[in-house]
Amino acid sequence: MHTLTRLPHNGEPYSIDLESLPYTIGRDSGNNLIFVNEYVSRRHAVIDADGEEYFIQDHDSTHGTFINGTALSNGPNPLKPGDKISLGVFPDNEEFYFDIHVRPTEQGLPEPLVEADSPISQQIKLIEAEREFEALGKLIKPRLSFNQHEVLALLWKSYPAACTLDAIAQAGWPKQEYEVGNDEIYTCISNIKKRLKENGLNPEILQNVRRYGYKLVDGPLEDLEAS
């Protein structure tokens, strides 16, 4: 299922399922998502889909709708996982990430959304039966630590969607009795990126999604001599 993750100015991010389409956003009480915000128009924007392709359209709002900082053009504008949607560009604007909610299996892990011939699979690939990763067709040696493997497996299976910090904490530290801090997650991600670089990959294929989490992206192979 596709979702919006709201980034409130006070409080933690939370997900909103796009259960019915078209999905309208605005200040009027008849919208699917309602905001009491003077900068949001009564019928500000609408999200709809054509098959598996999702789109967002601004409804002549006063302050505009933006994807990744760029104002929407007239008519439907395509959405892809990880896109940041902003209603206006003022300090107290409403912001979301458009994403895909991955489907859990019986073991609680997401089913892979990665195609075998996708650019990301050509760079890094999970060999699930062996609990191994391949980088550029060669096994990563030595093996990743438990936390590193589980976090990277979650990100790989969730590609191209981003994973929240909570999801990463649950995957990497499943039996932790205390709350996993952002510093622990950051250290784990940094160590994963270091291991990717050691195995010839551009570590920037693993990217931070501000105030949300992390995701894998298609990227160029690392030029080790230039780094």
mmCIF file of C-alpha atoms in Angstrom:
data_model
loop_
_atom_site.group_PDB
_atom_site.id
_atom_site.type_symbol
_atom_site.label_atom_id
_atom_site.label_comp_id
_atom_site.label_asym_id
_atom_site.label_seq_id
_atom_site.Cartn_x
_atom_site.Cartn_y
_atom_site.Cartn_z
ATOM 1 C CA MET A 1 0.000 0.000 0.000
ATOM 2 C CA HIS A 2 1.181 3.533 -0.753
ATOM 3 C CA THR A 3 1.463 5.974 2.124
ATOM 4 C CA LEU A 4 2.182 9.552 3.068
ATOM 5 C CA THR A 5 4.503 10.079 6.018
ATOM 6 C CA ARG A 6 3.729 13.406 7.642
ATOM 7 C CA LEU A 7 6.604 15.410 9.110
ATOM 8 C CA PRO A 8 4.983 17.473 11.874
ATOM 9 C CA HIS A 9 6.888 20.435 13.289
ATOM 10 C CA ASN A 10 6.160 19.126 16.776
ATOM 11 C CA GLY A 11 6.146 15.393 17.398
ATOM 12 C CA GLU A 12 7.247 12.273 15.568
ATOM 13 C CA PRO A 13 6.586 11.466 11.873
ATOM 14 C CA TYR A 14 3.625 9.173 11.249
ATOM 15 C CA SER A 15 2.192 7.323 8.255
ATOM 16 C CA ILE A 16 -1.135 7.881 6.526
ATOM 17 C CA ASP A 17 -2.435 5.091 4.257
ATOM 18 C CA LEU A 18 -3.770 6.130 0.846
ATOM 19 C CA GLU A 19 -6.673 3.693 1.109
ATOM 20 C CA SER A 20 -9.126 5.443 -1.218
ATOM 21 C CA LEU A 21 -8.438 7.396 -4.393
ATOM 22 C CA PRO A 22 -8.602 10.142 -5.426
ATOM 23 C CA TYR A 23 -7.149 11.365 -2.128
ATOM 24 C CA THR A 24 -7.792 15.042 -1.498
ATOM 25 C CA ILE A 25 -5.797 17.328 0.782
ATOM 26 C CA GLY A 26 -6.913 20.713 2.069
ATOM 27 C CA ARG A 27 -8.577 22.834 4.731
ATOM 28 C CA ASP A 28 -12.177 21.998 3.829
ATOM 29 C CA SER A 29 -13.912 19.339 5.960
ATOM 30 C CA GLY A 30 -14.778 17.315 2.847
ATOM 31 C CA ASN A 31 -11.144 16.389 2.148
ATOM 32 C CA ASN A 32 -9.574 13.038 2.973
ATOM 33 C CA LEU A 33 -6.729 14.810 4.781
ATOM 34 C CA ILE A 34 -7.736 18.007 6.572
ATOM 35 C CA PHE A 35 -5.468 20.747 7.921
ATOM 36 C CA VAL A 36 -6.362 23.665 10.149
ATOM 37 C CA ASN A 37 -3.664 25.853 8.654
ATOM 38 C CA GLU A 38 -4.239 29.271 7.124
ATOM 39 C CA TYR A 39 -1.601 28.605 4.444
ATOM 40 C CA VAL A 40 -3.357 25.460 3.193
ATOM 41 C CA SER A 41 -6.112 26.112 0.639
ATOM 42 C CA ARG A 42 -9.601 24.677 1.073
ATOM 43 C CA ARG A 43 -8.902 22.118 -1.670
ATOM 44 C CA HIS A 44 -5.141 22.302 -1.961
ATOM 45 C CA ALA A 45 -4.064 19.154 -3.850
ATOM 46 C CA VAL A 46 -5.195 15.679 -4.877
ATOM 47 C CA ILE A 47 -3.360 12.362 -5.240
ATOM 48 C CA ASP A 48 -4.624 9.773 -7.702
ATOM 49 C CA ALA A 49 -3.331 6.742 -9.585
ATOM 50 C CA ASP A 50 -3.471 5.141 -13.016
ATOM 51 C CA GLY A 51 -2.719 1.490 -12.373
ATOM 52 C CA GLU A 52 0.564 1.411 -10.423
ATOM 53 C CA GLU A 53 1.520 4.984 -11.369
ATOM 54 C CA TYR A 54 0.705 7.640 -8.764
ATOM 55 C CA PHE A 55 0.249 11.351 -9.436
ATOM 56 C CA ILE A 56 -0.321 14.560 -7.498
ATOM 57 C CA GLN A 57 -2.040 17.666 -8.821
ATOM 58 C CA ASP A 58 -2.275 21.141 -7.322
ATOM 59 C CA HIS A 59 -5.789 22.609 -7.294
ATOM 60 C CA ASP A 60 -4.886 26.259 -7.943
ATOM 61 C CA SER A 61 -3.845 26.635 -4.295
ATOM 62 C CA THR A 62 -2.739 30.034 -3.042
ATOM 63 C CA HIS A 63 0.706 28.942 -1.870
ATOM 64 C CA GLY A 64 1.379 26.080 -4.273
ATOM 65 C CA THR A 65 2.409 22.436 -3.985
ATOM 66 C CA PHE A 66 6.016 21.277 -4.376
ATOM 67 C CA ILE A 67 7.837 17.969 -5.002
ATOM 68 C CA ASN A 68 11.417 17.950 -3.705
ATOM 69 C CA GLY A 69 11.389 21.749 -3.681
ATOM 70 C CA THR A 70 10.088 22.173 -7.254
ATOM 71 C CA ALA A 71 6.655 23.690 -7.852
ATOM 72 C CA LEU A 72 4.170 21.397 -9.577
ATOM 73 C CA SER A 73 3.413 22.048 -13.214
ATOM 74 C CA ASN A 74 -0.174 22.219 -14.435
ATOM 75 C CA GLY A 75 -1.950 18.872 -14.508
ATOM 76 C CA PRO A 76 -0.953 15.586 -12.865
ATOM 77 C CA ASN A 77 2.671 15.254 -11.729
ATOM 78 C CA PRO A 78 4.162 11.761 -11.224
ATOM 79 C CA LEU A 79 5.130 10.595 -7.734
ATOM 80 C CA LYS A 80 7.867 8.093 -6.906
ATOM 81 C CA PRO A 81 8.823 6.545 -3.556
ATOM 82 C CA GLY A 82 10.846 8.928 -1.428
ATOM 83 C CA ASP A 83 9.452 12.114 -2.997
ATOM 84 C CA LYS A 84 9.002 14.951 -0.526
ATOM 85 C CA ILE A 85 5.700 16.834 -0.892
ATOM 86 C CA SER A 86 5.393 20.354 0.514
ATOM 87 C CA LEU A 87 2.242 22.472 0.713
ATOM 88 C CA GLY A 88 3.739 25.927 0.243
ATOM 89 C CA VAL A 89 7.285 27.099 1.065
ATOM 90 C CA PHE A 90 6.671 29.085 4.267
ATOM 91 C CA PRO A 91 8.274 28.097 7.631
ATOM 92 C CA ASP A 92 5.178 26.319 9.005
ATOM 93 C CA ASN A 93 4.248 24.489 5.809
ATOM 94 C CA GLU A 94 2.974 20.919 5.783
ATOM 95 C CA GLU A 95 5.450 18.286 4.538
ATOM 96 C CA PHE A 96 5.182 14.581 3.670
ATOM 97 C CA TYR A 97 7.138 11.761 2.103
ATOM 98 C CA PHE A 98 5.367 9.630 -0.494
ATOM 99 C CA ASP A 99 6.279 5.986 -0.032
ATOM 100 C CA ILE A 100 5.374 2.326 -0.385
ATOM 101 C CA HIS A 101 4.377 0.339 2.670
ATOM 102 C CA VAL A 102 6.128 -3.007 2.174
ATOM 103 C CA ARG A 103 4.153 -6.192 2.769
ATOM 104 C CA PRO A 104 5.312 -8.329 5.708
ATOM 105 C CA THR A 105 5.944 -12.042 5.291
ATOM 106 C CA GLU A 106 5.255 -14.674 7.928
ATOM 107 C CA GLN A 107 8.690 -13.883 9.411
ATOM 108 C CA GLY A 108 7.805 -10.212 9.664
ATOM 109 C CA LEU A 109 10.239 -9.090 6.948
ATOM 110 C CA PRO A 110 9.103 -7.305 3.795
ATOM 111 C CA GLU A 111 8.740 -9.171 0.547
ATOM 112 C CA PRO A 112 11.425 -7.956 -1.867
ATOM 113 C CA LEU A 113 10.296 -5.261 -4.277
ATOM 114 C CA VAL A 114 13.633 -5.499 -6.119
ATOM 115 C CA GLU A 115 13.681 -6.805 -9.670
ATOM 116 C CA ALA A 116 16.529 -9.200 -10.475
ATOM 117 C CA ASP A 117 17.787 -6.997 -13.306
ATOM 118 C CA SER A 118 17.326 -3.657 -11.536
ATOM 119 C CA PRO A 119 20.323 -1.305 -11.293
ATOM 120 C CA ILE A 120 20.505 -1.785 -7.515
ATOM 121 C CA SER A 121 20.655 -5.591 -7.877
ATOM 122 C CA GLN A 122 23.519 -5.236 -10.330
ATOM 123 C CA GLN A 123 25.462 -3.426 -7.617
ATOM 124 C CA ILE A 124 24.397 -5.166 -4.425
ATOM 125 C CA LYS A 125 22.333 -8.306 -3.959
ATOM 126 C CA LEU A 126 21.018 -10.226 -0.967
ATOM 127 C CA ILE A 127 21.681 -13.991 -0.995
ATOM 128 C CA GLU A 128 19.029 -14.726 1.581
ATOM 129 C CA ALA A 129 19.530 -18.488 1.964
ATOM 130 C CA GLU A 130 23.198 -17.943 2.850
ATOM 131 C CA ARG A 131 22.668 -14.691 4.817
ATOM 132 C CA GLU A 132 25.235 -13.074 2.547
ATOM 133 C CA PHE A 133 25.470 -10.004 0.331
ATOM 134 C CA GLU A 134 27.152 -9.750 -3.050
ATOM 135 C CA ALA A 135 28.771 -6.504 -4.168
ATOM 136 C CA LEU A 136 29.420 -6.333 -7.920
ATOM 137 C CA GLY A 137 28.937 -10.106 -8.140
ATOM 138 C CA LYS A 138 31.382 -10.999 -5.353
ATOM 139 C CA LEU A 139 30.544 -11.956 -1.771
ATOM 140 C CA ILE A 140 31.223 -9.259 0.793
ATOM 141 C CA LYS A 141 34.011 -10.594 2.998
ATOM 142 C CA PRO A 142 34.229 -10.776 5.928
ATOM 143 C CA ARG A 143 30.517 -11.065 6.548
ATOM 144 C CA LEU A 144 28.593 -8.094 7.844
ATOM 145 C CA SER A 145 27.793 -8.092 11.553
ATOM 146 C CA PHE A 146 24.293 -9.204 12.583
ATOM 147 C CA ASN A 147 23.035 -5.624 12.958
ATOM 148 C CA GLN A 148 24.601 -4.508 9.689
ATOM 149 C CA HIS A 149 23.194 -7.481 7.770
ATOM 150 C CA GLU A 150 19.667 -7.091 9.108
ATOM 151 C CA VAL A 151 19.568 -3.353 8.469
ATOM 152 C CA LEU A 152 20.967 -3.665 4.942
ATOM 153 C CA ALA A 153 18.596 -6.577 4.217
ATOM 154 C CA LEU A 154 15.629 -4.420 5.248
ATOM 155 C CA LEU A 155 16.790 -1.522 3.075
ATOM 156 C CA TRP A 156 17.490 -3.814 0.111
ATOM 157 C CA LYS A 157 14.114 -5.566 0.356
ATOM 158 C CA SER A 158 12.320 -2.235 0.750
ATOM 159 C CA TYR A 159 14.006 -0.600 -2.271
ATOM 160 C CA PRO A 160 13.076 1.863 -3.703
ATOM 161 C CA ALA A 161 11.091 2.905 -0.634
ATOM 162 C CA ALA A 162 12.700 4.503 2.398
ATOM 163 C CA CYS A 163 12.644 2.809 5.811
ATOM 164 C CA THR A 164 11.794 4.675 8.990
ATOM 165 C CA LEU A 165 14.220 4.830 11.901
ATOM 166 C CA ASP A 166 11.773 2.714 13.925
ATOM 167 C CA ALA A 167 11.699 -0.001 11.254
ATOM 168 C CA ILE A 168 15.494 0.019 11.071
ATOM 169 C CA ALA A 169 15.775 -0.265 14.860
ATOM 170 C CA GLN A 170 13.348 -3.210 14.929
ATOM 171 C CA ALA A 171 15.210 -4.991 12.146
ATOM 172 C CA GLY A 172 18.731 -4.434 13.424
ATOM 173 C CA TRP A 173 18.096 -4.844 17.140
ATOM 174 C CA PRO A 174 15.095 -7.227 17.371
ATOM 175 C CA LYS A 175 15.763 -8.350 20.960
ATOM 176 C CA GLN A 176 16.927 -5.052 22.386
ATOM 177 C CA GLU A 177 15.147 -4.340 25.661
ATOM 178 C CA TYR A 178 15.921 -0.610 25.648
ATOM 179 C CA GLU A 179 15.047 1.953 22.972
ATOM 180 C CA VAL A 180 17.600 2.013 20.176
ATOM 181 C CA GLY A 181 18.949 5.534 19.800
ATOM 182 C CA ASN A 182 19.571 7.434 16.596
ATOM 183 C CA ASP A 183 23.302 7.423 17.389
ATOM 184 C CA GLU A 184 23.365 3.613 17.307
ATOM 185 C CA ILE A 185 21.523 3.572 13.988
ATOM 186 C CA TYR A 186 23.848 6.231 12.543
ATOM 187 C CA THR A 187 26.919 4.259 13.632
ATOM 188 C CA CYS A 188 25.526 1.085 12.055
ATOM 189 C CA ILE A 189 24.718 2.903 8.792
ATOM 190 C CA SER A 190 28.198 4.488 8.740
ATOM 191 C CA ASN A 191 29.817 1.066 9.170
ATOM 192 C CA ILE A 192 27.678 -0.391 6.379
ATOM 193 C CA LYS A 193 28.730 2.436 4.058
ATOM 194 C CA LYS A 194 32.363 1.796 4.964
ATOM 195 C CA ARG A 195 31.984 -1.893 4.076
ATOM 196 C CA LEU A 196 30.292 -1.029 0.781
ATOM 197 C CA LYS A 197 33.178 1.241 -0.159
ATOM 198 C CA GLU A 198 35.707 -1.461 0.771
ATOM 199 C CA ASN A 199 33.945 -3.721 -1.726
ATOM 200 C CA GLY A 200 34.048 -1.254 -4.623
ATOM 201 C CA LEU A 201 30.642 0.393 -4.275
ATOM 202 C CA ASN A 202 29.733 4.041 -3.959
ATOM 203 C CA PRO A 203 28.685 4.331 -0.290
ATOM 204 C CA GLU A 204 26.242 7.075 -1.279
ATOM 205 C CA ILE A 205 23.846 4.450 -2.662
ATOM 206 C CA LEU A 206 22.768 4.366 1.012
ATOM 207 C CA GLN A 207 21.192 7.741 1.692
ATOM 208 C CA ASN A 208 19.636 9.546 4.623
ATOM 209 C CA VAL A 209 16.065 10.771 4.268
ATOM 210 C CA ARG A 210 15.866 13.776 6.574
ATOM 211 C CA ARG A 211 13.636 13.383 9.635
ATOM 212 C CA TYR A 212 12.519 9.974 8.362
ATOM 213 C CA GLY A 213 15.143 7.240 7.926
ATOM 214 C CA TYR A 214 17.315 5.742 5.183
ATOM 215 C CA LYS A 215 16.986 4.185 1.727
ATOM 216 C CA LEU A 216 19.037 2.588 -1.052
ATOM 217 C CA VAL A 217 19.233 4.421 -4.371
ATOM 218 C CA ASP A 218 20.623 3.636 -7.809
ATOM 219 C CA GLY A 219 24.032 5.232 -8.060
ATOM 220 C CA PRO A 220 27.278 5.136 -10.016
ATOM 221 C CA LEU A 221 30.027 2.709 -9.082
ATOM 222 C CA GLU A 222 32.599 4.138 -6.750
ATOM 223 C CA ASP A 223 35.684 5.654 -8.367
ATOM 224 C CA LEU A 224 38.053 4.547 -5.639
ATOM 225 C CA GLU A 225 41.018 6.493 -6.991
ATOM 226 C CA ALA A 226 39.048 9.720 -6.983
ATOM 227 C CA SER A 227 37.670 9.305 -3.449
#
